[in-house]
Coordinates of C-alpha atoms and ligand atoms in Angstrom, one line a residue:
M1 CA 120.6 -15.9 85.9
E2 CA 123.0 -13.2 87.7
L3 CA 121.4 -10.2 88.2
N4 CA 123.1 -6.7 87.9
K5 CA 123.0 -4.4 90.6
H6 CA 121.3 -1.6 88.9
Y7 CA 118.5 -1.9 86.4
D8 CA 117.0 1.5 84.4
V9 CA 113.3 -0.7 84.7
I10 CA 112.4 -2.4 87.9
I11 CA 108.8 -3.9 87.5
F12 CA 106.8 -6.0 90.0
G13 CA 104.4 -8.1 89.0
A14 CA 104.6 -10.6 85.5
G15 CA 100.9 -10.5 84.8
P16 CA 99.3 -9.3 81.5
G17 CA 100.1 -5.5 82.3
G18 CA 103.9 -6.2 84.0
T19 CA 104.9 -8.0 81.1
A20 CA 103.2 -5.6 78.1
A21 CA 105.6 -3.0 80.0
A22 CA 108.6 -5.0 80.3
Y23 CA 108.6 -6.1 76.3
G24 CA 107.8 -2.4 75.3
V25 CA 110.8 -1.0 77.4
A26 CA 113.7 -3.6 76.8
H27 CA 114.6 -2.6 73.3
K28 CA 115.9 0.9 74.9
K29 CA 116.3 0.3 78.9
S30 CA 117.8 -2.7 80.8
V31 CA 114.9 -4.3 82.8
L32 CA 114.3 -6.4 85.3
V33 CA 110.8 -8.3 85.9
I34 CA 109.9 -9.7 89.8
E35 CA 107.3 -12.2 90.2
N36 CA 106.7 -13.8 94.0
D37 CA 104.2 -16.1 92.4
L38 CA 103.0 -17.5 89.0
F39 CA 104.9 -15.9 85.6
G40 CA 101.9 -14.9 83.5
G41 CA 99.6 -13.4 86.4
T42 CA 95.7 -14.0 87.1
C43 CA 94.7 -13.9 83.5
P44 CA 96.4 -17.1 81.8
N45 CA 96.8 -19.2 85.1
R46 CA 94.1 -18.1 87.0
G47 CA 91.5 -15.9 85.3
C48 CA 90.2 -15.3 81.9
D49 CA 92.1 -18.2 79.7
P50 CA 91.2 -21.4 82.1
K51 CA 87.9 -20.0 82.8
K52 CA 87.1 -20.1 79.2
M53 CA 88.9 -23.3 78.6
L54 CA 86.2 -24.6 81.3
Y55 CA 83.4 -22.2 79.2
S56 CA 84.2 -23.8 76.0
A57 CA 82.6 -27.4 76.8
V58 CA 79.7 -25.2 78.6
Q59 CA 79.1 -23.1 75.5
A60 CA 79.0 -26.3 73.4
K61 CA 76.7 -28.0 75.8
V62 CA 74.4 -25.0 75.8
R63 CA 74.5 -24.8 71.7
A64 CA 73.3 -28.1 71.9
T65 CA 70.7 -28.0 74.4
N66 CA 68.9 -25.2 72.4
L67 CA 69.2 -26.8 69.3
Q68 CA 67.3 -29.8 70.7
G69 CA 64.3 -30.9 68.0
S70 CA 65.9 -28.4 65.3
G71 CA 68.1 -31.4 64.0
L72 CA 69.9 -32.6 67.1
K73 CA 69.1 -35.1 69.4
G74 CA 70.7 -36.2 73.0
V75 CA 72.3 -32.9 75.1
P76 CA 76.6 -33.9 75.9
T77 CA 77.3 -34.2 79.4
I78 CA 80.5 -32.6 80.6
D79 CA 83.3 -34.6 81.9
W80 CA 84.8 -32.6 84.9
P81 CA 88.2 -34.6 85.4
D82 CA 88.6 -34.3 81.3
L83 CA 87.7 -30.7 80.7
M84 CA 89.8 -30.2 83.8
A85 CA 92.9 -32.1 82.2
F86 CA 92.4 -30.1 78.7
K87 CA 92.6 -27.0 80.8
R88 CA 95.6 -28.3 82.7
Q89 CA 97.3 -29.0 79.8
Y90 CA 97.2 -25.3 78.8
T91 CA 97.7 -23.5 82.0
R92 CA 100.3 -25.9 83.4
Q93 CA 103.0 -24.3 80.9
I94 CA 102.3 -20.6 81.2
P95 CA 104.4 -19.6 84.3
K96 CA 107.7 -21.0 82.1
E97 CA 107.0 -20.0 78.7
T98 CA 105.8 -16.5 80.4
E99 CA 109.3 -16.3 81.8
N100 CA 111.5 -17.9 78.9
G101 CA 109.8 -15.3 76.3
L102 CA 110.6 -12.4 78.8
Q103 CA 114.3 -13.9 79.2
Q104 CA 114.6 -14.3 75.8
A105 CA 113.8 -10.6 74.9
G106 CA 116.8 -9.8 77.2
I107 CA 114.3 -9.1 79.9
A108 CA 115.9 -10.2 84.0
T109 CA 113.6 -11.9 85.5
Y110 CA 113.7 -12.5 89.4
H111 CA 111.3 -15.0 91.0
G112 CA 110.8 -14.6 95.3
Q113 CA 109.7 -11.5 97.5
V114 CA 111.0 -8.4 97.3
H115 CA 110.4 -5.3 99.0
F116 CA 111.0 -1.7 98.8
L117 CA 114.0 -0.2 101.0
D118 CA 113.8 3.4 99.9
E119 CA 112.9 5.4 96.7
Q120 CA 115.5 3.8 94.6
H121 CA 116.4 0.6 96.3
V122 CA 115.1 -2.3 96.9
Q123 CA 116.1 -5.8 98.4
L124 CA 115.8 -9.1 96.8
A125 CA 114.8 -12.3 99.8
D126 CA 118.7 -13.2 100.1
K127 CA 119.1 -9.3 101.4
T128 CA 120.7 -8.4 98.1
I129 CA 120.4 -5.1 97.3
I130 CA 119.5 -3.4 94.0
S131 CA 118.5 -0.4 92.7
G132 CA 116.2 1.3 89.8
D133 CA 115.7 4.3 87.9
D134 CA 111.8 3.7 87.3
F135 CA 109.8 1.3 88.8
I136 CA 106.1 0.2 88.0
L137 CA 104.2 -1.6 90.2
A138 CA 101.6 -4.3 88.2
T139 CA 101.1 -6.5 90.9
G140 CA 97.2 -7.3 90.6
R141 CA 94.7 -8.0 93.0
R142 CA 93.6 -11.5 94.9
P143 CA 90.2 -12.5 96.0
R144 CA 88.8 -10.8 99.2
L145 CA 87.4 -13.3 101.5
L146 CA 84.7 -12.5 104.3
D147 CA 85.4 -11.5 107.5
I148 CA 82.9 -13.9 109.1
P149 CA 83.1 -16.8 111.5
G150 CA 84.1 -20.1 109.2
Q151 CA 86.4 -17.6 106.9
E152 CA 88.8 -20.7 106.6
Y153 CA 86.0 -22.7 104.7
L154 CA 85.7 -20.2 102.1
K155 CA 87.1 -21.1 98.4
T156 CA 87.9 -18.6 95.7
S157 CA 87.8 -18.4 91.9
T158 CA 91.3 -19.9 92.4
D159 CA 90.3 -22.8 94.0
F160 CA 87.0 -23.6 91.6
L161 CA 89.4 -22.9 88.2
D162 CA 91.7 -26.0 89.9
L163 CA 89.0 -28.0 91.2
D164 CA 89.8 -32.2 90.5
A165 CA 86.3 -33.3 91.3
L166 CA 83.2 -31.3 91.5
P167 CA 81.0 -31.4 94.9
K168 CA 77.3 -32.2 94.6
R169 CA 76.4 -28.6 96.0
M170 CA 78.1 -25.4 95.4
T171 CA 77.1 -22.1 97.0
F172 CA 78.5 -18.4 95.5
V173 CA 78.6 -15.7 97.9
G174 CA 78.6 -12.1 95.7
A175 CA 76.6 -12.3 92.1
G176 CA 79.6 -10.3 90.6
L177 CA 81.1 -11.4 87.0
V178 CA 83.3 -14.2 88.9
T179 CA 79.9 -15.6 90.1
M180 CA 77.5 -15.4 86.8
E181 CA 80.4 -17.1 85.3
L182 CA 81.7 -19.4 87.2
A183 CA 78.2 -20.4 88.9
N184 CA 76.8 -21.3 85.1
I185 CA 80.0 -23.5 84.6
A186 CA 79.3 -25.2 87.7
N187 CA 75.7 -26.1 86.8
Q188 CA 76.4 -26.8 83.4
A189 CA 78.4 -29.4 84.9
G190 CA 76.1 -30.7 87.0
V191 CA 76.5 -29.3 90.4
A192 CA 73.1 -27.9 92.2
V193 CA 74.1 -24.1 92.6
D194 CA 72.9 -21.7 95.3
I195 CA 74.1 -18.0 94.9
L196 CA 73.9 -15.4 97.6
H197 CA 73.9 -11.6 97.1
H198 CA 73.6 -8.9 99.8
N199 CA 71.1 -6.7 97.8
D200 CA 68.3 -7.4 95.0
Q201 CA 70.8 -5.5 92.3
P202 CA 73.4 -7.8 90.8
L203 CA 75.9 -6.4 87.8
K204 CA 74.8 -2.7 88.5
E205 CA 77.0 -1.5 86.0
W206 CA 75.5 -3.5 83.4
P207 CA 72.0 -2.9 81.4
T208 CA 69.4 -3.9 83.6
P209 CA 67.0 -5.6 81.0
L210 CA 69.9 -7.8 80.1
V211 CA 70.6 -8.4 83.5
T212 CA 67.3 -9.5 84.5
Q213 CA 67.2 -11.8 81.1
L214 CA 70.6 -13.6 82.6
V215 CA 69.4 -14.1 85.9
E216 CA 66.4 -15.5 84.7
S217 CA 67.8 -17.8 82.6
M218 CA 70.4 -19.2 84.9
A219 CA 67.2 -19.6 87.3
S220 CA 65.4 -21.8 84.9
A221 CA 68.6 -23.8 84.1
G222 CA 68.3 -24.4 88.1
I223 CA 70.2 -22.1 90.0
H224 CA 69.1 -20.9 93.0
F225 CA 69.2 -17.1 93.8
H226 CA 68.9 -15.7 97.3
F227 CA 68.9 -11.9 96.9
N228 CA 68.6 -9.7 100.1
T229 CA 70.6 -12.4 101.9
N230 CA 74.0 -12.1 104.2
L231 CA 75.7 -14.7 105.3
T232 CA 77.2 -14.4 108.8
A233 CA 78.7 -17.5 109.5
I234 CA 80.0 -20.9 108.2
T235 CA 80.1 -24.3 110.3
K236 CA 81.6 -27.6 109.4
Q237 CA 78.9 -30.4 109.3
A238 CA 78.5 -33.9 108.5
G239 CA 79.6 -34.1 105.0
G240 CA 79.7 -30.5 104.1
Y241 CA 78.9 -26.9 105.9
Q242 CA 76.0 -25.4 107.4
L243 CA 75.7 -21.4 106.0
T244 CA 73.8 -19.4 108.6
T245 CA 72.1 -16.5 106.8
D246 CA 70.2 -13.5 108.1
Q247 CA 67.2 -15.4 105.9
G248 CA 67.9 -18.7 107.2
I249 CA 70.1 -21.8 106.8
L250 CA 71.5 -23.4 104.4
S251 CA 74.0 -26.5 103.6
S252 CA 76.4 -27.0 101.0
D253 CA 79.6 -29.0 99.8
Y254 CA 81.6 -26.0 98.7
V255 CA 81.5 -22.2 99.1
V256 CA 83.0 -19.6 96.9
A257 CA 83.5 -16.1 97.6
A258 CA 83.3 -13.9 95.1
V259 CA 82.9 -10.5 96.7
G260 CA 85.2 -8.9 94.9
R261 CA 88.9 -8.4 94.7
I262 CA 92.1 -6.6 97.0
A263 CA 95.0 -5.0 95.6
N264 CA 98.5 -6.7 96.0
T265 CA 100.4 -4.1 97.7
E266 CA 101.0 -5.1 101.4
A267 CA 104.6 -7.1 100.6
L268 CA 106.2 -4.2 98.6
K269 CA 106.7 -2.0 101.7
L270 CA 105.4 0.8 99.8
E271 CA 105.5 3.1 103.2
N272 CA 109.0 2.8 102.6
C273 CA 109.2 4.9 99.3
G274 CA 106.2 7.2 100.0
V275 CA 103.6 5.4 97.4
T276 CA 100.1 6.3 98.6
V277 CA 97.6 3.3 98.6
T278 CA 93.8 4.1 99.2
K279 CA 91.1 1.7 99.9
R280 CA 90.6 1.0 96.0
G281 CA 94.4 0.2 95.4
I282 CA 97.3 2.4 94.4
A283 CA 96.4 6.0 93.6
V284 CA 97.9 7.7 90.1
D285 CA 97.8 10.8 88.2
D286 CA 97.0 10.5 84.6
H287 CA 100.3 9.7 83.7
L288 CA 99.9 6.7 86.0
Q289 CA 102.5 8.1 88.2
T290 CA 101.9 7.4 91.8
S291 CA 102.6 9.7 94.7
T292 CA 106.4 9.0 94.0
P293 CA 108.1 10.7 91.0
H294 CA 109.4 7.7 89.6
I295 CA 107.1 5.0 90.7
Y296 CA 104.3 4.1 88.5
A297 CA 101.7 1.9 88.9
L298 CA 99.0 0.1 85.9
G299 CA 96.5 -2.7 85.7
D300 CA 94.2 -4.0 88.7
V301 CA 96.5 -2.9 91.5
M302 CA 95.6 1.0 90.7
A303 CA 92.9 2.4 92.0
K304 CA 91.1 3.8 88.9
P305 CA 87.5 4.1 86.9
Q306 CA 88.4 1.9 84.3
P307 CA 87.0 -1.8 84.5
K308 CA 89.9 -4.7 85.6
L309 CA 90.6 -6.5 82.7
T310 CA 93.6 -8.1 80.9
P311 CA 93.8 -5.6 77.7
V312 CA 93.2 -2.6 79.9
A313 CA 96.2 -3.8 81.9
A314 CA 98.3 -4.6 78.6
Y315 CA 97.2 -1.2 77.3
E316 CA 98.6 0.5 80.4
G317 CA 101.7 -1.0 80.2
Q318 CA 102.2 0.0 76.7
Y319 CA 101.5 3.5 77.5
L320 CA 103.7 3.2 80.3
A321 CA 106.6 1.6 78.2
Q322 CA 105.9 4.7 75.9
L323 CA 106.4 6.9 78.6
L324 CA 109.4 6.0 79.8
T325 CA 111.1 5.4 76.8
G326 CA 110.4 9.2 75.8
Q327 CA 107.8 8.5 73.2
N328 CA 104.8 9.8 74.5
T329 CA 104.6 12.9 77.4
E330 CA 100.9 12.5 77.1
A331 CA 98.4 11.9 79.7
I332 CA 96.7 8.2 79.0
D333 CA 93.8 8.1 77.2
Y334 CA 91.5 5.3 76.9
P335 CA 89.5 4.2 73.6
V336 CA 86.3 2.6 74.4
I337 CA 86.8 -0.7 76.6
P338 CA 84.2 -3.9 75.3
Q339 CA 83.4 -6.3 78.5
I340 CA 81.8 -9.4 78.2
L341 CA 80.3 -11.7 80.7
F342 CA 80.5 -15.5 79.5
G343 CA 77.3 -16.9 81.1
T344 CA 74.2 -18.9 80.3
A345 CA 74.8 -16.5 76.8
E346 CA 77.2 -13.7 76.6
V347 CA 76.2 -10.3 77.8
S348 CA 78.2 -7.7 76.4
Q349 CA 78.4 -4.2 76.7
V350 CA 80.7 -1.2 75.4
G351 CA 80.7 2.5 74.9
V352 CA 78.0 4.7 76.6
T353 CA 76.2 2.7 79.0
Y354 CA 72.6 1.7 79.3
Q355 CA 72.3 3.6 82.8
T356 CA 73.8 6.7 81.4
A357 CA 71.6 6.7 78.4
E358 CA 68.5 6.2 80.8
N359 CA 69.8 9.3 82.7
H360 CA 70.1 11.4 80.0
P361 CA 67.0 11.0 77.7
K362 CA 67.9 14.2 75.8
A363 CA 71.3 13.2 74.9
Y364 CA 70.5 9.6 73.7
Q365 CA 68.2 7.0 72.2
I366 CA 67.9 3.7 73.7
S367 CA 66.8 0.9 71.5
T368 CA 66.3 -2.3 72.5
L369 CA 66.0 -5.3 70.1
D370 CA 64.4 -8.7 70.0
L371 CA 66.9 -10.6 67.8
T372 CA 65.6 -14.1 68.5
H373 CA 63.9 -14.0 64.8
W374 CA 66.9 -12.5 63.0
Y375 CA 68.3 -15.1 60.8
T376 CA 71.8 -15.7 62.8
Y377 CA 70.0 -16.2 66.6
N378 CA 67.2 -18.2 64.5
R379 CA 69.3 -20.5 63.0
L380 CA 71.2 -21.2 66.7
K381 CA 67.9 -21.3 68.3
D382 CA 69.3 -18.9 70.7
P383 CA 65.9 -18.3 73.2
L384 CA 66.7 -14.8 74.0
A385 CA 69.2 -13.0 71.9
Q386 CA 68.2 -9.4 72.5
A387 CA 70.4 -6.2 71.4
V388 CA 70.6 -2.3 73.2
I389 CA 71.8 0.1 70.4
I390 CA 72.5 3.7 72.3
R391 CA 72.4 6.3 69.6
A392 CA 73.5 10.4 70.2
T393 CA 70.2 12.2 69.7
A394 CA 72.3 15.2 68.1
T395 CA 73.9 13.0 65.6
Q396 CA 72.3 9.5 65.3
Q397 CA 75.5 8.2 65.8
V398 CA 75.6 4.8 67.5
V399 CA 77.5 5.8 70.3
G400 CA 76.3 2.3 72.8
F401 CA 76.2 -1.2 72.4
A402 CA 74.7 -4.2 74.6
A403 CA 74.0 -7.4 74.0
F404 CA 72.8 -10.7 75.4
T405 CA 73.2 -13.3 72.7
T406 CA 75.1 -17.0 72.3
A407 CA 76.9 -15.1 69.6
G408 CA 77.7 -11.9 70.7
E409 CA 81.6 -11.3 71.2
Q410 CA 82.8 -10.6 67.9
L411 CA 79.8 -8.5 67.3
L412 CA 81.2 -6.4 70.5
N413 CA 84.6 -5.9 69.1
L414 CA 82.9 -4.8 66.0
F415 CA 81.4 -2.1 68.0
S416 CA 84.5 -1.2 70.0
L417 CA 86.4 -0.7 66.1
I418 CA 83.2 1.6 64.8
M419 CA 83.1 3.5 68.1
N420 CA 87.2 3.9 68.2
L421 CA 87.3 5.1 64.5
K422 CA 83.6 7.1 64.5
L423 CA 82.8 5.3 61.9
S424 CA 79.6 6.8 60.4
N425 CA 76.4 4.6 59.9
T426 CA 76.4 5.2 55.8
Q427 CA 80.1 4.2 56.1
I428 CA 79.2 0.7 57.5
Q429 CA 75.9 0.9 55.3
E430 CA 79.0 0.9 51.9
M431 CA 80.8 -2.3 53.4
I432 CA 80.2 -6.0 52.5
F433 CA 80.3 -8.3 55.3
A434 CA 80.6 -11.9 54.7
Y435 CA 77.2 -13.6 54.9
P436 CA 75.7 -15.6 57.0
T437 CA 77.4 -14.0 60.0
A438 CA 76.9 -12.0 63.2
A439 CA 78.4 -9.4 61.6
S440 CA 76.5 -9.4 58.4
D441 CA 73.6 -8.3 60.6
L442 CA 75.6 -5.2 61.5
T443 CA 74.1 -2.7 59.0
Y444 CA 70.5 -3.6 60.1
L445 CA 71.8 -2.9 63.4
M446 CA 73.3 0.3 63.1
Ligands
FAD501 C1 88.6 -15.4 87.5 C2 88.7 -14.3 86.7 C3 88.4 -14.3 85.4 C4 88.5 -13.1 85.0 N1 88.2 -13.3 83.7 C5 88.1 -12.0 82.6 C6 88.2 -12.0 81.5 O1 87.0 -13.1 80.9 N2 88.7 -11.3 80.6 C7 89.2 -9.8 80.7 O2 89.8 -9.4 80.5 N3 90.0 -10.2 82.4 C8 89.0 -11.2 83.1 N4 89.8 -11.3 84.5 C9 90.7 -9.8 85.1 C10 92.0 -10.3 84.5 O3 92.4 -11.8 85.0 C11 93.2 -9.0 85.3 O4 92.3 -7.5 84.6 C12 94.1 -9.1 84.8 O5 94.9 -10.2 84.7 C13 95.0 -7.9 85.2 O6 96.4 -7.8 84.8 P1 97.6 -7.6 85.8 O7 98.8 -7.4 84.9 O8 97.3 -5.7 86.3 O9 97.7 -8.0 87.4 P2 97.7 -9.7 87.4 O10 97.5 -10.4 86.0 O11 96.8 -10.3 88.5 O12 99.3 -10.0 87.3 C14 99.9 -9.4 88.5 C15 101.2 -10.3 89.0 O13 101.8 -9.6 90.2 C16 102.1 -10.9 91.3 N5 102.8 -10.2 92.1 C17 101.6 -10.0 93.4 N6 102.2 -9.2 94.3 C18 103.5 -9.4 94.1 C19 104.7 -8.9 94.9 N7 104.7 -8.1 95.8 N8 106.0 -9.1 94.0 C20 105.8 -9.4 92.5 N9 104.8 -9.9 92.1 C21 103.8 -9.8 92.9 C22 100.9 -11.8 91.0 O14 101.8 -12.8 91.6 C23 101.0 -11.5 89.5 O15 101.3 -12.6 89.1 C24 89.5 -12.3 85.3 C25 89.6 -12.3 86.4 C26 89.4 -13.6 87.5 C27 89.9 -13.4 88.6
NAD502 N1 84.6 -11.4 81.9 C1 85.1 -10.9 82.6 O1 86.0 -9.8 82.1 C2 85.7 -11.0 83.9 C3 84.9 -12.2 84.5 C4 85.5 -12.2 86.0 C5 86.1 -11.3 86.7 N2 86.2 -10.3 86.1 C6 87.6 -9.1 87.0 O2 87.4 -9.6 88.3 C7 86.8 -8.9 89.1 C8 86.4 -9.5 90.4 O3 85.3 -10.4 90.2 P1 84.2 -10.5 91.4 O4 82.8 -11.2 90.8 O5 85.0 -10.6 92.5 O6 83.5 -8.9 91.8 P2 82.6 -8.2 91.5 O7 83.0 -6.7 92.2 O8 82.4 -8.2 89.9 O9 81.3 -8.7 92.4 C9 81.1 -9.1 93.4 C10 79.9 -8.7 93.9 O10 80.1 -9.1 95.4 C11 78.8 -8.2 95.8 N3 79.1 -8.4 97.4 C12 79.8 -7.9 97.9 N4 80.2 -7.9 99.2 C13 79.3 -8.8 99.3 C14 78.8 -9.9 100.4 N5 79.3 -9.5 101.8 N6 78.1 -10.6 100.5 C15 77.2 -11.2 99.2 N7 77.6 -9.5 98.0 C16 78.2 -9.0 98.2 C17 78.9 -7.1 95.2 O11 77.9 -5.7 95.2 C18 79.6 -7.5 93.7 O12 78.0 -6.7 93.4 C19 85.8 -7.9 88.3 O13 85.8 -6.5 88.8 C20 86.6 -8.1 86.9 O14 87.3 -6.7 86.8 C21 86.4 -9.8 84.7

């Protein structure tokens, strides 16, 4: 595709955020999307989607395990090469399909390294200079590696999600979202897993009782947690690696660093256009505008308090499209943001958090419900099903929900809907839900 010398909007990064913005402005403006790696970005190529394809088999295995002695005999085993082929069938087509989709919508695309020359001009790899009126920085994040001797031996979530054969022993560093999800997949696929975490409080932003249950269920499935343990060096040894920690020595065949992600900003040469980058990412105001007026940022690359998730990046892309096409001039206003961790069961939360409710006991009431004997969870023999309901004391309205169950994902979305639409308990009681489903429990949960 021949490129023009000027575009109304130039977008860096073809992930969920950048593409949502591109589709949103394309009906009114000329748009160029620049991608320096895989069109589609992290989520469909090396994030949420491939992870959940692997999780499908794990989820089926966990459900089968739970139903032993309740009508099912024999636990299936995970065939990793087969599962990986299934995943690749999906991921293989993502970059081409994403780029084709953009082009079919009349959006120009460029694959390569591009940087800013000044506030209005960017330079392509072949030194062509292109100007733009508005720019959107949607370049996402990449895994952070530990600055320790032997850093070169560290693998990342990207490597794990495209692993041809499983090693016997695997170590994850950092007990955050990536580790809790991928360690569970590895463990269920037959790998001996160790998790090293530098303190004893993993997943600090998630409800403490549910995190405790998650850790206990992972530990009873055979995962070995090492809390208050810092990895200080990795050395190669016959048949694997020696891990030196401040608590002793461990051996491993494969070491995954999952200690957070850093913003992709360096290649853009933002110093040439005056955009402020902090340690946490690109600084923006409440209109997602950077320190340079016609340059905006969205998604994971931004420094922001909202969780860095696909639907959040897409929401920000749609917001910026409306802003740049004059359909909205207001500051960005986020709905409640549901979060889910796909582990031994699904840990989910939305609305007022457990920690906030605990810290404001007059304003909120917390009810923790053991769901194991409720019909839905008893039918699945879900061994630990639990829900946390948070009500505003003044109105008795449900303002927060969290759960740890093997059937929780759609319940989480229903609670998001209830909170966004501010549906009252009475309005929910007046509805009919298909029975027996997790949703038909809503009337009892409210
Ligand atoms: C293992 C893993 C699992 C995840 N699971 C979930 C999940 O279950 N649910 C969920 O909601 N979120 C999940 N996430 C987070 C989700 O992937 C991100 O929040 C989402 O992809 C952010 O979208 P984005 O558009 O901001 O950035 P990205 O998707 O990262 O896209 C940014 C794009 O910019 C490109 N780029 C970088 N630098 C440049 C440059 N200089 N020039 C041009 N292009 C550039 C990158 O190559 C990339 O394609 C997961 C992430 C990981 C790593
Ligand atoms: N289901 C989901 O929605 C999902 C799943 C995976 C990833 N993600 C996204 O990807 C992001 C990155 O995930 P992540 O797990 O890499 O980061 P994270 O920030 O969730 O967790 C990293 C953990 O590593 C710990 N840590 C930091 N330095 C350490 C060290 N030196 N040694 C040991 N532990 C250390 C941190 O305290 C933290 O608990 C998430 O924040 C989220 O935005 C989302």
